[in-house]
GROMACS .gro file of C-alpha atoms in nm:
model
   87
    1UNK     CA    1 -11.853   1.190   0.744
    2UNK     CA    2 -12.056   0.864   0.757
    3UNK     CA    3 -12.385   0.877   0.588
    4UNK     CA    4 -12.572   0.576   0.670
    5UNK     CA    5 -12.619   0.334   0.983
    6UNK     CA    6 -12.410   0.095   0.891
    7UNK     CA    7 -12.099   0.428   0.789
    8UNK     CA    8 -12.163   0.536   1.136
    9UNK     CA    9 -12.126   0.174   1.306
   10UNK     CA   10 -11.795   0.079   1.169
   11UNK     CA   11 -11.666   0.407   1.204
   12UNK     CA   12 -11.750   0.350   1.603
   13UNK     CA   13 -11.630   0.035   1.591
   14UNK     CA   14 -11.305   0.135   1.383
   15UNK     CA   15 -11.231   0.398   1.709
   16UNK     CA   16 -11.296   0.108   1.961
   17UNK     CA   17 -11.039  -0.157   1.749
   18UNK     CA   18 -10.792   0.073   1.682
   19UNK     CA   19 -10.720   0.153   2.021
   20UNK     CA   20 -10.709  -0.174   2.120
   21UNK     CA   21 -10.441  -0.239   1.874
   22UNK     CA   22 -10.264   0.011   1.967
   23UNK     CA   23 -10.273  -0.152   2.314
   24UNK     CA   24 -10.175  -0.475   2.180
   25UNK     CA   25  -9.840  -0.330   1.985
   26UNK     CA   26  -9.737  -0.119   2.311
   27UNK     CA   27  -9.754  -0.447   2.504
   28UNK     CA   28  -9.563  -0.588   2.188
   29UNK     CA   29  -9.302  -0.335   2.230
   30UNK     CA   30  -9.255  -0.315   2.605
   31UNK     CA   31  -9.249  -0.694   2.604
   32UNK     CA   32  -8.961  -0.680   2.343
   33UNK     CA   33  -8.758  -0.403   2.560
   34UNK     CA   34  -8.807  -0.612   2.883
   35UNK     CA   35  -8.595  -0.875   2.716
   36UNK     CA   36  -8.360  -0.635   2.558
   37UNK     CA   37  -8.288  -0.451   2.953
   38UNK     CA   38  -8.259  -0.837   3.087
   39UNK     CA   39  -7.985  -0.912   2.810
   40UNK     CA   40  -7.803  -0.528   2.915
   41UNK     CA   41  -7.790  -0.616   3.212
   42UNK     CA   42  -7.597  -0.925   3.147
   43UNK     CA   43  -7.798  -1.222   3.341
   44UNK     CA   44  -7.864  -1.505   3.150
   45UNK     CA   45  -8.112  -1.642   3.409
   46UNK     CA   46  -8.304  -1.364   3.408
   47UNK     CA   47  -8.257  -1.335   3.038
   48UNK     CA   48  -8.402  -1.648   2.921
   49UNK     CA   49  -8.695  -1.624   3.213
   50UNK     CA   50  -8.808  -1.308   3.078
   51UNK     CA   51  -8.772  -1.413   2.706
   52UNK     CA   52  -9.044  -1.695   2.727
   53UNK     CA   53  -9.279  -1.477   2.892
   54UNK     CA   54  -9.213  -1.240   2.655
   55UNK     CA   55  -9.242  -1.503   2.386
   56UNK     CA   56  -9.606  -1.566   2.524
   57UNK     CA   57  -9.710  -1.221   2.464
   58UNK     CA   58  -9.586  -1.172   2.130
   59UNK     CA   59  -9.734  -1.488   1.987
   60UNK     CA   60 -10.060  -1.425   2.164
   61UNK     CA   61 -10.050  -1.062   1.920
   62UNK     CA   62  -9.952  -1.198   1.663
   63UNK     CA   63 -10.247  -1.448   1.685
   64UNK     CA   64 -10.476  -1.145   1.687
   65UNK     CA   65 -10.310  -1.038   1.353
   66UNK     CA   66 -10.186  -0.728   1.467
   67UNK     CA   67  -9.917  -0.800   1.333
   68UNK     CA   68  -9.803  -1.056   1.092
   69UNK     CA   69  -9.662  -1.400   1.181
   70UNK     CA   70  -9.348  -1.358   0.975
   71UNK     CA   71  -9.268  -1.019   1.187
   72UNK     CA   72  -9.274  -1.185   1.559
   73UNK     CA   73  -9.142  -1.474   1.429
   74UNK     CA   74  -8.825  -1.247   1.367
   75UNK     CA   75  -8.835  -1.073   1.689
   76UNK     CA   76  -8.874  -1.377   1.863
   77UNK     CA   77  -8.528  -1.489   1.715
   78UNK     CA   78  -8.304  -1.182   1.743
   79UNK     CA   79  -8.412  -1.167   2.107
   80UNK     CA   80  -8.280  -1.544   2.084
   81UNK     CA   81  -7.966  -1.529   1.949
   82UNK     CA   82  -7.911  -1.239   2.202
   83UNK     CA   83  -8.002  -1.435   2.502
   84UNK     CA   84  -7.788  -1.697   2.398
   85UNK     CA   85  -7.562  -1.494   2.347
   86UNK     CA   86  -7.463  -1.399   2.685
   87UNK     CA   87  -7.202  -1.579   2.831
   0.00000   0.00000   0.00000
């Protein structure tokens, strides 16, 4: 248990970021799946539409450092090669 003022302010604080973050990497997720369903389903149009907005959001978290820049960069190009990959 916190002790002193400043214990017990960045323990609320702590609460308040951490479920922000875990916002931010369910968005990170869902935005990775959205692409993944486009490419199953076997539109490129579609595809490649919802991979740049998708590209959007995980740059925009990975700004935030929620997680690191080396990590979306990777998503960002397996969910490229498998857009181009469609045919």
């Amino acid at each position: 248990m916190a002790n002193s003022a400043q214990a017990r302010k960045r323990a609320r604080q702590s609460v308040k970021h951490r479920a922000h973050n875990a916002s931010l990497r369910t968005a990170f997720r869902s935005a990775v799946k959205k692409v993944l369903k486009a490419v199953a389903a076997g539109d490129k149009a579609a595809a490649e539409e919802v991979y740049r907005q998708s590209v959007k959001v995980i740059d925009r978290i990975a700004d935030k450092g929620v997680f690191h820049k080396n990590k979306a960069a990777r998503h960002k190009s397996r969910l490229a090669a498998k857009v181009k990959a469609l045919a």
